CSV table of C-alpha atoms in Angstrom, one decimal:
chain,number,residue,atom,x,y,z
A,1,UNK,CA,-45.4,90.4,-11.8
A,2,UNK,CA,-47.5,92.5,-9.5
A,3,UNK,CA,-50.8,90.8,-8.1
A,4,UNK,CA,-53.5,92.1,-6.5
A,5,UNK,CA,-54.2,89.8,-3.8
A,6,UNK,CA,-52.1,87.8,-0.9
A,7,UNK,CA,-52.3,84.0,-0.7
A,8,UNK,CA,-51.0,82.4,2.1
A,9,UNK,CA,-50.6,78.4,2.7
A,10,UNK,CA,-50.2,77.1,6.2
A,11,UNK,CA,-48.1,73.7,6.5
A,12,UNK,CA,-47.3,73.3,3.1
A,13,UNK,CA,-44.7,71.1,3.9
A,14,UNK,CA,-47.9,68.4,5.3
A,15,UNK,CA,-49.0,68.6,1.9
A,16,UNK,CA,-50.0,65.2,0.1
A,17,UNK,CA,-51.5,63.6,-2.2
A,18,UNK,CA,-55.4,64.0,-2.7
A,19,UNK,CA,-55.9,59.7,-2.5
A,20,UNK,CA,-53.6,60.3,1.1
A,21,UNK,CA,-55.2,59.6,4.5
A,22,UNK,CA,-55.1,63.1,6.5
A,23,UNK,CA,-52.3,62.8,9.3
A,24,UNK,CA,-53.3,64.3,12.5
A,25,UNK,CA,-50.6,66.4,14.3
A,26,UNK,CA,-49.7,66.0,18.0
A,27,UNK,CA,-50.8,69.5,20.6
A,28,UNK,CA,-51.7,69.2,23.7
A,29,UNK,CA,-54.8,69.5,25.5
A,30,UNK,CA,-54.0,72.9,27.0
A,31,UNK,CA,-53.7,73.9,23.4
A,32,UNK,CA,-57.0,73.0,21.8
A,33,UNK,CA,-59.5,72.4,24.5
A,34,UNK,CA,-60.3,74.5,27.8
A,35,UNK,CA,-61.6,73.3,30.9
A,36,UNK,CA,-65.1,74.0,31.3
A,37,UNK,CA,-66.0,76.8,34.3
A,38,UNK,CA,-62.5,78.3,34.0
A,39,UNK,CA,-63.3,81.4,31.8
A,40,UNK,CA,-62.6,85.1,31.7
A,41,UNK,CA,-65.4,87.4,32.5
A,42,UNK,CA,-65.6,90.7,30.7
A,43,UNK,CA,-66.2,94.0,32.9
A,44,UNK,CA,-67.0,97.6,31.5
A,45,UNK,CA,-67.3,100.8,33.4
A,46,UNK,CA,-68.5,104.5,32.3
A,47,UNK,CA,-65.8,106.9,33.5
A,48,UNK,CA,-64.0,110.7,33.0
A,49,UNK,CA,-60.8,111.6,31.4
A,50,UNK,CA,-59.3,114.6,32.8
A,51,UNK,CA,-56.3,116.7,32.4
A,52,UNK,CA,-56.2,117.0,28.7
A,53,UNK,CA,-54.9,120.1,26.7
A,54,UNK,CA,-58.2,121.2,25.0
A,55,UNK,CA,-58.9,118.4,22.6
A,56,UNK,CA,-61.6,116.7,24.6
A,57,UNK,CA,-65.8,116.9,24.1
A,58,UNK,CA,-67.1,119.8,22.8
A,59,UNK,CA,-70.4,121.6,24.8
A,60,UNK,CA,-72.3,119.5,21.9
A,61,UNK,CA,-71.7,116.3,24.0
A,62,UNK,CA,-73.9,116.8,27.5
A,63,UNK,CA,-73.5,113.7,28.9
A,64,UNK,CA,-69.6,114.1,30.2
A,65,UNK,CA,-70.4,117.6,32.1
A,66,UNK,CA,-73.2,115.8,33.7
A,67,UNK,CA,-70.8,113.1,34.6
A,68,UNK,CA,-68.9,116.2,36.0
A,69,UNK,CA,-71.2,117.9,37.8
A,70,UNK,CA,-71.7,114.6,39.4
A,71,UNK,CA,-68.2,114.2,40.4
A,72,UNK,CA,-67.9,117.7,41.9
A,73,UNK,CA,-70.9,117.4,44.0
A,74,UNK,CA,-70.2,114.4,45.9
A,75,UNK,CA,-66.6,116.0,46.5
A,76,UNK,CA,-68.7,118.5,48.1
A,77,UNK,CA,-68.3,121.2,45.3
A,78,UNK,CA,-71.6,122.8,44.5
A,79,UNK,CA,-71.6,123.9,40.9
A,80,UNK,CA,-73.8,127.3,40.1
A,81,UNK,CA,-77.0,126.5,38.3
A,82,UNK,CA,-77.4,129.1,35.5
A,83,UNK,CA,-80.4,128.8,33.3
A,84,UNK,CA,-82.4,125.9,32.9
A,85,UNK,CA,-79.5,123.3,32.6
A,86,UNK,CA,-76.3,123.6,33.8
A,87,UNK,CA,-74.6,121.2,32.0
A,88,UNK,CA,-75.3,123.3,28.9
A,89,UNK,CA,-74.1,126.0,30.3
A,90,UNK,CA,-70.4,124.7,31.2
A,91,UNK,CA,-67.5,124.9,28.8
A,92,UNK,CA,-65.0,122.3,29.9
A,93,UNK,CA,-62.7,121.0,26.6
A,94,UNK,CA,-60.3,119.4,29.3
A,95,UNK,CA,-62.3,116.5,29.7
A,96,UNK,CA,-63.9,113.8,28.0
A,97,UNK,CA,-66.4,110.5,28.7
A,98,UNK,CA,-65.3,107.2,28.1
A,99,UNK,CA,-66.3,103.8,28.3
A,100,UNK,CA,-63.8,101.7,30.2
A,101,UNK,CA,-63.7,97.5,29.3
A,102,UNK,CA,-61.1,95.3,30.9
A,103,UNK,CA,-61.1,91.4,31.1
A,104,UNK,CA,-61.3,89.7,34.2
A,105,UNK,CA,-59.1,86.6,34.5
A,106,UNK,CA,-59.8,83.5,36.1
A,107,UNK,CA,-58.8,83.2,39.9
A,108,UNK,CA,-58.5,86.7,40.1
A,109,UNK,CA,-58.4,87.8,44.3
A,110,UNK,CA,-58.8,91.2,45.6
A,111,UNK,CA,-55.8,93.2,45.0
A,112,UNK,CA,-54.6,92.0,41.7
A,113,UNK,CA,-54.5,94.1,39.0
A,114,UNK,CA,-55.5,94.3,35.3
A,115,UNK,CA,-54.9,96.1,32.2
A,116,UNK,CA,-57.6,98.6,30.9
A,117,UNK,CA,-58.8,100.3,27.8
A,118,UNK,CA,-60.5,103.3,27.3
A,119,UNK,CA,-62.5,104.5,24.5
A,120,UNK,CA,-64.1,107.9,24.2
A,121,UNK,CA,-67.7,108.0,23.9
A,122,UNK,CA,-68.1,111.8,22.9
A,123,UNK,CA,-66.3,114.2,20.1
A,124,UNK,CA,-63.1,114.3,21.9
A,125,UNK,CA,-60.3,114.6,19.3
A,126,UNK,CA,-57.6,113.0,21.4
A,127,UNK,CA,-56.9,111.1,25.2
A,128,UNK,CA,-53.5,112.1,25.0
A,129,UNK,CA,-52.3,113.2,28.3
A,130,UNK,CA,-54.9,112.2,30.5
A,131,UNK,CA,-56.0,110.7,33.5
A,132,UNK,CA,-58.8,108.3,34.2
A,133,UNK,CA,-60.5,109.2,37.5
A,134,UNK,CA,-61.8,105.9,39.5
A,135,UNK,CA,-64.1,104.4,37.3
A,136,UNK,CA,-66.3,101.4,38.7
A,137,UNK,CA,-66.4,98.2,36.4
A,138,UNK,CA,-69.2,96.2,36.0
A,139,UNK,CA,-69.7,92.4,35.4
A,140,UNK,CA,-72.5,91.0,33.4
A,141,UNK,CA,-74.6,90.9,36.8
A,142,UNK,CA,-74.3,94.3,37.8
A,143,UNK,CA,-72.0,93.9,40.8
A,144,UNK,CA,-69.1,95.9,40.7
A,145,UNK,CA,-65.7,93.5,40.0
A,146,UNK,CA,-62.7,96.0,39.9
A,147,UNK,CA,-62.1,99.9,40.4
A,148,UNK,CA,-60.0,101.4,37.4
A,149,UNK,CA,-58.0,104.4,37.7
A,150,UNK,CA,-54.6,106.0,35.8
A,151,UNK,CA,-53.1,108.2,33.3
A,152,UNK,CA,-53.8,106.5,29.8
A,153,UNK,CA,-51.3,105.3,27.5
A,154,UNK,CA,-51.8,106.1,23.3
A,155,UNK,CA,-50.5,104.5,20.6
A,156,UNK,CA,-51.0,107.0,18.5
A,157,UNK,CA,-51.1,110.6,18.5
A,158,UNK,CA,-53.3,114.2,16.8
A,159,UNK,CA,-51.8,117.6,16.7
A,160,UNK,CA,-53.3,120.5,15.1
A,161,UNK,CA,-52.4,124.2,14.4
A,162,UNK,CA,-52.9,126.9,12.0
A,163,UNK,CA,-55.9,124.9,10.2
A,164,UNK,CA,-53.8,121.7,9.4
A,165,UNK,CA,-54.0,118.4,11.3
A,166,UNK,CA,-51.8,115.4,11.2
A,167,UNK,CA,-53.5,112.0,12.5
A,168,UNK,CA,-51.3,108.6,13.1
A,169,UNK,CA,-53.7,105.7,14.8
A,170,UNK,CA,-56.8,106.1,16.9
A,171,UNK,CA,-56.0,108.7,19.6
A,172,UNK,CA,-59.4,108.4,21.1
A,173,UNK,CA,-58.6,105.0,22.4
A,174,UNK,CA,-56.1,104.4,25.5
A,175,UNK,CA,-54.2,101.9,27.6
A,176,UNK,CA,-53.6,101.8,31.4
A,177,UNK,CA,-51.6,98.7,32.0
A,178,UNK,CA,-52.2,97.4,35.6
A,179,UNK,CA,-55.0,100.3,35.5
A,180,UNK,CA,-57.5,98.6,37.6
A,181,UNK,CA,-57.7,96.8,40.5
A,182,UNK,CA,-60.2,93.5,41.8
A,183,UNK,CA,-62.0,93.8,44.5
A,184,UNK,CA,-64.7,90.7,44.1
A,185,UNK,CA,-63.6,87.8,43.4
A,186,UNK,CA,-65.5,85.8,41.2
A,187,UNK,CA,-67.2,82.8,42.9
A,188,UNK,CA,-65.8,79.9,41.1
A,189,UNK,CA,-63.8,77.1,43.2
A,190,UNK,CA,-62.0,74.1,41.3
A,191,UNK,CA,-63.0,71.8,44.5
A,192,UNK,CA,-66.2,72.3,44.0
A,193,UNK,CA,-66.0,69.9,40.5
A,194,UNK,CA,-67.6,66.6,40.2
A,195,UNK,CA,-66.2,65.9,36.9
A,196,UNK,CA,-63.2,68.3,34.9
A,197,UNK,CA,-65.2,68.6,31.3
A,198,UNK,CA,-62.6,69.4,28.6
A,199,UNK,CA,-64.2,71.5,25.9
A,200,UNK,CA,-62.5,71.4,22.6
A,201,UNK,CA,-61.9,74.5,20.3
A,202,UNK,CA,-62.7,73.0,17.0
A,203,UNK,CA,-65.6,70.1,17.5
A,204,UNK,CA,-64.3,66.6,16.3
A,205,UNK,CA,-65.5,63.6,16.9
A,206,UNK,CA,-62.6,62.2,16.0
A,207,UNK,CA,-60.1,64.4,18.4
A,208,UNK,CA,-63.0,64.1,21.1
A,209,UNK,CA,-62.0,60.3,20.9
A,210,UNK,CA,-58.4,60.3,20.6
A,211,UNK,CA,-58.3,62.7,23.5
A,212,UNK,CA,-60.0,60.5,25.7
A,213,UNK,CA,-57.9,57.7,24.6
A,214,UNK,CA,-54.8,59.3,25.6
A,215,UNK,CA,-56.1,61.2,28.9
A,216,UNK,CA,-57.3,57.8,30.2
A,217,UNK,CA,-53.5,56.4,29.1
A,218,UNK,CA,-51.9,59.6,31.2
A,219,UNK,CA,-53.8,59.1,34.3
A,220,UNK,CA,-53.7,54.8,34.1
A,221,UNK,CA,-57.3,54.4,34.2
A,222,UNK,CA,-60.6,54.6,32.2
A,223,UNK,CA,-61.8,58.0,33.8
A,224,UNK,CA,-62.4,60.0,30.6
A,225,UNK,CA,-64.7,59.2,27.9
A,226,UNK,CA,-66.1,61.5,24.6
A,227,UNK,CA,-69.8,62.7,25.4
A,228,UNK,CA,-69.6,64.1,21.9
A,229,UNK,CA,-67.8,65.9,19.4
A,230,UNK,CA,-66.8,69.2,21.6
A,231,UNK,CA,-67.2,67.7,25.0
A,232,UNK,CA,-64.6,64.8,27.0
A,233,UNK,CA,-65.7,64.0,30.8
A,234,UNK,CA,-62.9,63.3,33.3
A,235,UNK,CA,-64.5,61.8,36.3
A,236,UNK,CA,-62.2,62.2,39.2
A,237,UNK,CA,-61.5,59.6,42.3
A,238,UNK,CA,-62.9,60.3,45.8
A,239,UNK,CA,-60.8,62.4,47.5
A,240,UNK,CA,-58.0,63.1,44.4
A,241,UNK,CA,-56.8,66.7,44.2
A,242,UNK,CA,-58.5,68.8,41.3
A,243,UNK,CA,-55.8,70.6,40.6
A,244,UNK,CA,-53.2,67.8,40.3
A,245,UNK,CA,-55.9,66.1,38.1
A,246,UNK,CA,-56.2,69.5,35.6
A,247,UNK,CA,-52.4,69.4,35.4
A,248,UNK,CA,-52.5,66.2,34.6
A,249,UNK,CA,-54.4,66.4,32.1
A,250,UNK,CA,-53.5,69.7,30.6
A,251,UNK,CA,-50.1,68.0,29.8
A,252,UNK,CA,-51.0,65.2,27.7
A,253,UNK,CA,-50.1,65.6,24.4
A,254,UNK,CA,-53.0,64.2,21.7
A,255,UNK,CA,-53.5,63.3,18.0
A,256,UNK,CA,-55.8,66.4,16.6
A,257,UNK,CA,-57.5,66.2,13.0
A,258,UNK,CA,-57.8,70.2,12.4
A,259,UNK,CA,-60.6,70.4,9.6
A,260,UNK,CA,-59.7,71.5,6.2
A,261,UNK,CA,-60.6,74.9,5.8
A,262,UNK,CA,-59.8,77.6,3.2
A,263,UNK,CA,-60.0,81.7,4.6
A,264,UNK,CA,-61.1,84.6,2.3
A,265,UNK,CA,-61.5,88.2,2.9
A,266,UNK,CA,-62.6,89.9,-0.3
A,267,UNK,CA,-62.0,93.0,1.3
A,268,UNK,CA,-58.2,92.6,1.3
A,269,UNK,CA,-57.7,90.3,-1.2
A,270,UNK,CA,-56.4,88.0,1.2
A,271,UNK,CA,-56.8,83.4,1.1
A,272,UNK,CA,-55.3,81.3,3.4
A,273,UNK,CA,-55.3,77.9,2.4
A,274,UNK,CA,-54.2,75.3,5.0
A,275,UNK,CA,-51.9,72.5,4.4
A,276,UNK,CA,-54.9,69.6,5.1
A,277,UNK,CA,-56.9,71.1,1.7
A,278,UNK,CA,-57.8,68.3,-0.2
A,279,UNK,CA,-57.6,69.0,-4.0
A,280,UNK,CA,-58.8,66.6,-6.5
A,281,UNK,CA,-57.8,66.5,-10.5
A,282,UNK,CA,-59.6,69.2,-12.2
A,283,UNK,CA,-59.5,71.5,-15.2
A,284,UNK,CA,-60.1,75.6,-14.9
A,285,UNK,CA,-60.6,77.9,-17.6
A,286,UNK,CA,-60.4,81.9,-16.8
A,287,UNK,CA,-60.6,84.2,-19.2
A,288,UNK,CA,-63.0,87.5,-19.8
A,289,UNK,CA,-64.9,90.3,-21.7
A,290,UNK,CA,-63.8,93.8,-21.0
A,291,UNK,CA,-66.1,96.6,-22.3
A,292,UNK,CA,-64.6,99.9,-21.9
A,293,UNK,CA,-67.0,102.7,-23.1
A,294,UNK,CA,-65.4,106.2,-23.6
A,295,UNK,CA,-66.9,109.7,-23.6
A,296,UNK,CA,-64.5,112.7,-26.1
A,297,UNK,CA,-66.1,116.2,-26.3
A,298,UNK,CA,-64.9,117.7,-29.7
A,299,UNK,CA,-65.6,120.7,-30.9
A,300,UNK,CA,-67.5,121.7,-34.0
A,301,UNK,CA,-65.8,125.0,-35.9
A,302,UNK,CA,-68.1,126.1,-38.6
A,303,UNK,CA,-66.6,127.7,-41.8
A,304,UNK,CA,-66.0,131.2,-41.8
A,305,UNK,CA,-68.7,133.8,-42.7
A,306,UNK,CA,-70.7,130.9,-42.6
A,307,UNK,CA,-73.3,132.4,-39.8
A,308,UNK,CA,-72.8,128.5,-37.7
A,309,UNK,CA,-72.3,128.4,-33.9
A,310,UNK,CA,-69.5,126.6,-32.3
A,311,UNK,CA,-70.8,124.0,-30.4
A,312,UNK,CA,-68.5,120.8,-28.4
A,313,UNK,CA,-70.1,117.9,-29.6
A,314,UNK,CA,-70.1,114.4,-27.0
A,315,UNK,CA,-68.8,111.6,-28.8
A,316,UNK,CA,-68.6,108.2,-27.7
A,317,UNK,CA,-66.2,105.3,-28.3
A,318,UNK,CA,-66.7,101.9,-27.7
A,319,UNK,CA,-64.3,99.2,-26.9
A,320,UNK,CA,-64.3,95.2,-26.8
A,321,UNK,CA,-61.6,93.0,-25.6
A,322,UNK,CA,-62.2,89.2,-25.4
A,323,UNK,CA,-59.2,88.4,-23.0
A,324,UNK,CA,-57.4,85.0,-23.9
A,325,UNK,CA,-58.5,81.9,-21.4
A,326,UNK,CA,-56.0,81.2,-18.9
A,327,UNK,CA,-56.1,77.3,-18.3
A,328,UNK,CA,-55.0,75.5,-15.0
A,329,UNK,CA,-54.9,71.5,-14.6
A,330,UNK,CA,-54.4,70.3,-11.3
A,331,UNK,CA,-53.6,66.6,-11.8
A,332,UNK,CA,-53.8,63.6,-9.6
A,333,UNK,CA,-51.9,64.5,-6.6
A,334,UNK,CA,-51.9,68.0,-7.2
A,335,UNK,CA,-51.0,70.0,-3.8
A,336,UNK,CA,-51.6,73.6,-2.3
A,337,UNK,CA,-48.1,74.4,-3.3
A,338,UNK,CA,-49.3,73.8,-6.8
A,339,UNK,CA,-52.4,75.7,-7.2
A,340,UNK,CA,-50.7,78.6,-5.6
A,341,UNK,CA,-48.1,78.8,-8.3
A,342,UNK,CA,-50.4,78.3,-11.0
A,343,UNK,CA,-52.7,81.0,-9.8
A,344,UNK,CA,-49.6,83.7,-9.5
A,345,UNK,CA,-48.8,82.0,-13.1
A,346,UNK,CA,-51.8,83.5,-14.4
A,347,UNK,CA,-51.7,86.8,-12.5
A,348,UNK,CA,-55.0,86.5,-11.0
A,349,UNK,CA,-56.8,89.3,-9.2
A,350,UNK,CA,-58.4,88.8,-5.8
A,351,UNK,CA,-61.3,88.7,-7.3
A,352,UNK,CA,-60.9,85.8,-9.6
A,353,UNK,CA,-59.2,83.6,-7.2
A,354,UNK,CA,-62.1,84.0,-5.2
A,355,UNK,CA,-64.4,83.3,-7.7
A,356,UNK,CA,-61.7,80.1,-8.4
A,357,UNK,CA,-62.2,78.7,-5.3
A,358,UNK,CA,-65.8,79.4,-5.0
A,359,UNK,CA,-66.0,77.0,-8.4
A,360,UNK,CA,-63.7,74.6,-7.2
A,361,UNK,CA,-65.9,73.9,-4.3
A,362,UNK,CA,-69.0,73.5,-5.9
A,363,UNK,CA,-66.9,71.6,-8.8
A,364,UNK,CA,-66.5,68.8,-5.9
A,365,UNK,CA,-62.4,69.8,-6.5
A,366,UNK,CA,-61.8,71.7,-3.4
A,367,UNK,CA,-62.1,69.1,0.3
A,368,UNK,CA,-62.5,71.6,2.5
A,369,UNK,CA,-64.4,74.4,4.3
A,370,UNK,CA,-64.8,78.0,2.3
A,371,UNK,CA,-65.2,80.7,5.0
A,372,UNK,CA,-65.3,84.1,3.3
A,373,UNK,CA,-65.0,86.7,5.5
């Protein structure tokens, strides 16, 4: 049987009964929370690509021979004005503009290096070969964080010849691993904490609770407490060391309650159903109307020596096909395992388990979160 559309179940073994208490499952806190104030800070830079072999901007795209003429100038190269603009006036397919982003971890010193990524900004067919000449990278206050600079990396690749092309990935979009390097640090300092806040990925009241509970266990006193459902306070002692404190905590492994959720993208055909899903006895009925209207030209011969004209003649044809009902029943204690092989039972389309689902949830059937992307 050939389907349409990919369904995926996560922790079907966790499955249980609908009239079941949800079981938590154990992480720890490094896993599903993050310590508030210890973030990475995105950086982007406008910068030149050089040294390619003709397949950069065209003289339709100003902006990288201003960038250019810029260069040259404060290298002390004096580039000949002719005519009213110069830049129009240049024919340089060797080059090409980009737009530089990088991510700036935490605790990052002058010196250290990160990876890179460059994206062209113009009509340039392909980075391939290149070099990034030093390319500043901003932070989101306008202070410059990091220098970039290096010969770009591709995943992919576009050659051309004779009027034929052949294409495989994006080869206006590059790589320089360890491409630029800090030179601020950011000012953050871990001493400078009054109280380590723990922020959790997925907001639970519940989680927020339990994680308290078990921090305050780990470090042998009632420190921690839930300030609400995303948010646990660690207050530490007088002079105790932050750090130790943050690995301390970090460690400690905690009872999480992930909500239930269920994960469509109608634009693949893909659902993702997680093992915590909830479902509750219920009855479906799918089935359909297919109209299928058709369009035949024939053509009209008139008798001979009859004086007609031969003329094609549109015909149309109409056709109706009630499709039989498919029928599920998920009974009491039903499990994602179940619906999933009564769907593929069926042969449902990505569209009709979507609209399944969608009914199931308004049906009251379906415990959990629909998220269609």
């Amino acid at each position: 049987m050939i389907l349409g559309w990919t369904l995926a179940c996560a922790g079907l073994a966790n499955a249980r009964p609908a009239h079941g208490v949800p079981p938590g499952r154990f992480a720890r806190v490094k896993d599903v929370a993050t310590i508030e104030g210890i973030r990475d800070n995105q950086l982007v830079g406008y910068g030149l690509i050089v040294g390619l072999r003709g397949t950069g901007d065209s003289s339709q795209t100003v902006f990288p021979a201003q960038t250019l003429i810029s260069a040259l100038e404060r290298m002390g190269v004096t580039v000949p004005q002719t005519g009213s603009n110069s830049a129009s006036n240049m024919q340089v397919k060797n080059t090409a503009a980009v737009f530089v982003v990088a991510t700036l971890p935490p605790f990052s010193r002058p010196g250290f290096r990160v990876d890179v990524t460059a994206s062209s900004a113009g009509d340039a067919r392909s980075l391939e070969g290149g070099i990034l000449l030093m390319t500043p990278l901003y932070g989101p206050d306008g202070q410059i964080y990091a220098q970039a600079q290096g010969a770009v990396v591709l995943g992919g690749y576009m050659s051309s010849a004779g009027g034929s092309s052949r294409q495989l990935n994006h080869p206006t979009t590059a790589r320089i691993p360890g491409g630029a390097v800090v030179e601020r640090p950011v000012g953050f300092e871990v001493k400078q904490l009054r109280t380590v806040s723990l922020i959790l990925n997925d907001a639970d009241f519940h989680t927020a609770e339990k994680m308290a509970g078990a921090v305050n266990l780990a470090i042998g006193s009632n420190r921690a407490r839930a300030i609400d459902s995303r948010r646990v306070e660690v207050v530490p002692e007088g002079n105790e060391d932050i750090a130790s404190l943050i690995d301390r905590v970090e460690e400690v492994e905690v009872e999480v309650f992930p909500r239930a959720r269920v994960v469509v993208n109608e634009r693949t055909g893909t659902v993702v159903i997680g093992g915590t899903v909830r479902l509750l006895p219920v009855s479906i009925l799918q089935g359909g109307l297919a109209v299928n209207v058709q369009s035949e030209f024939q053509v009209s011969q008139p008798p001979a020596l009859s004086g007609g004209t031969t003329l094609a003649v549109e015909r149309e044809r109409v056709d109706a096909q009630d499709k039989p009902v498919n029928r599920i029943m998920l009974k009491q204690g039903a499990t994602v395992e179940d619906l999933v092989q009564e769907l593929q039972q069926i042969g449902a389309g990505a569209r009709e388990v979507i609209a399944i689902l969608q009914a199931m949830k308004e049906a009251g059937a379906l415990e959990a979160d629909l998220e269609v992307l």
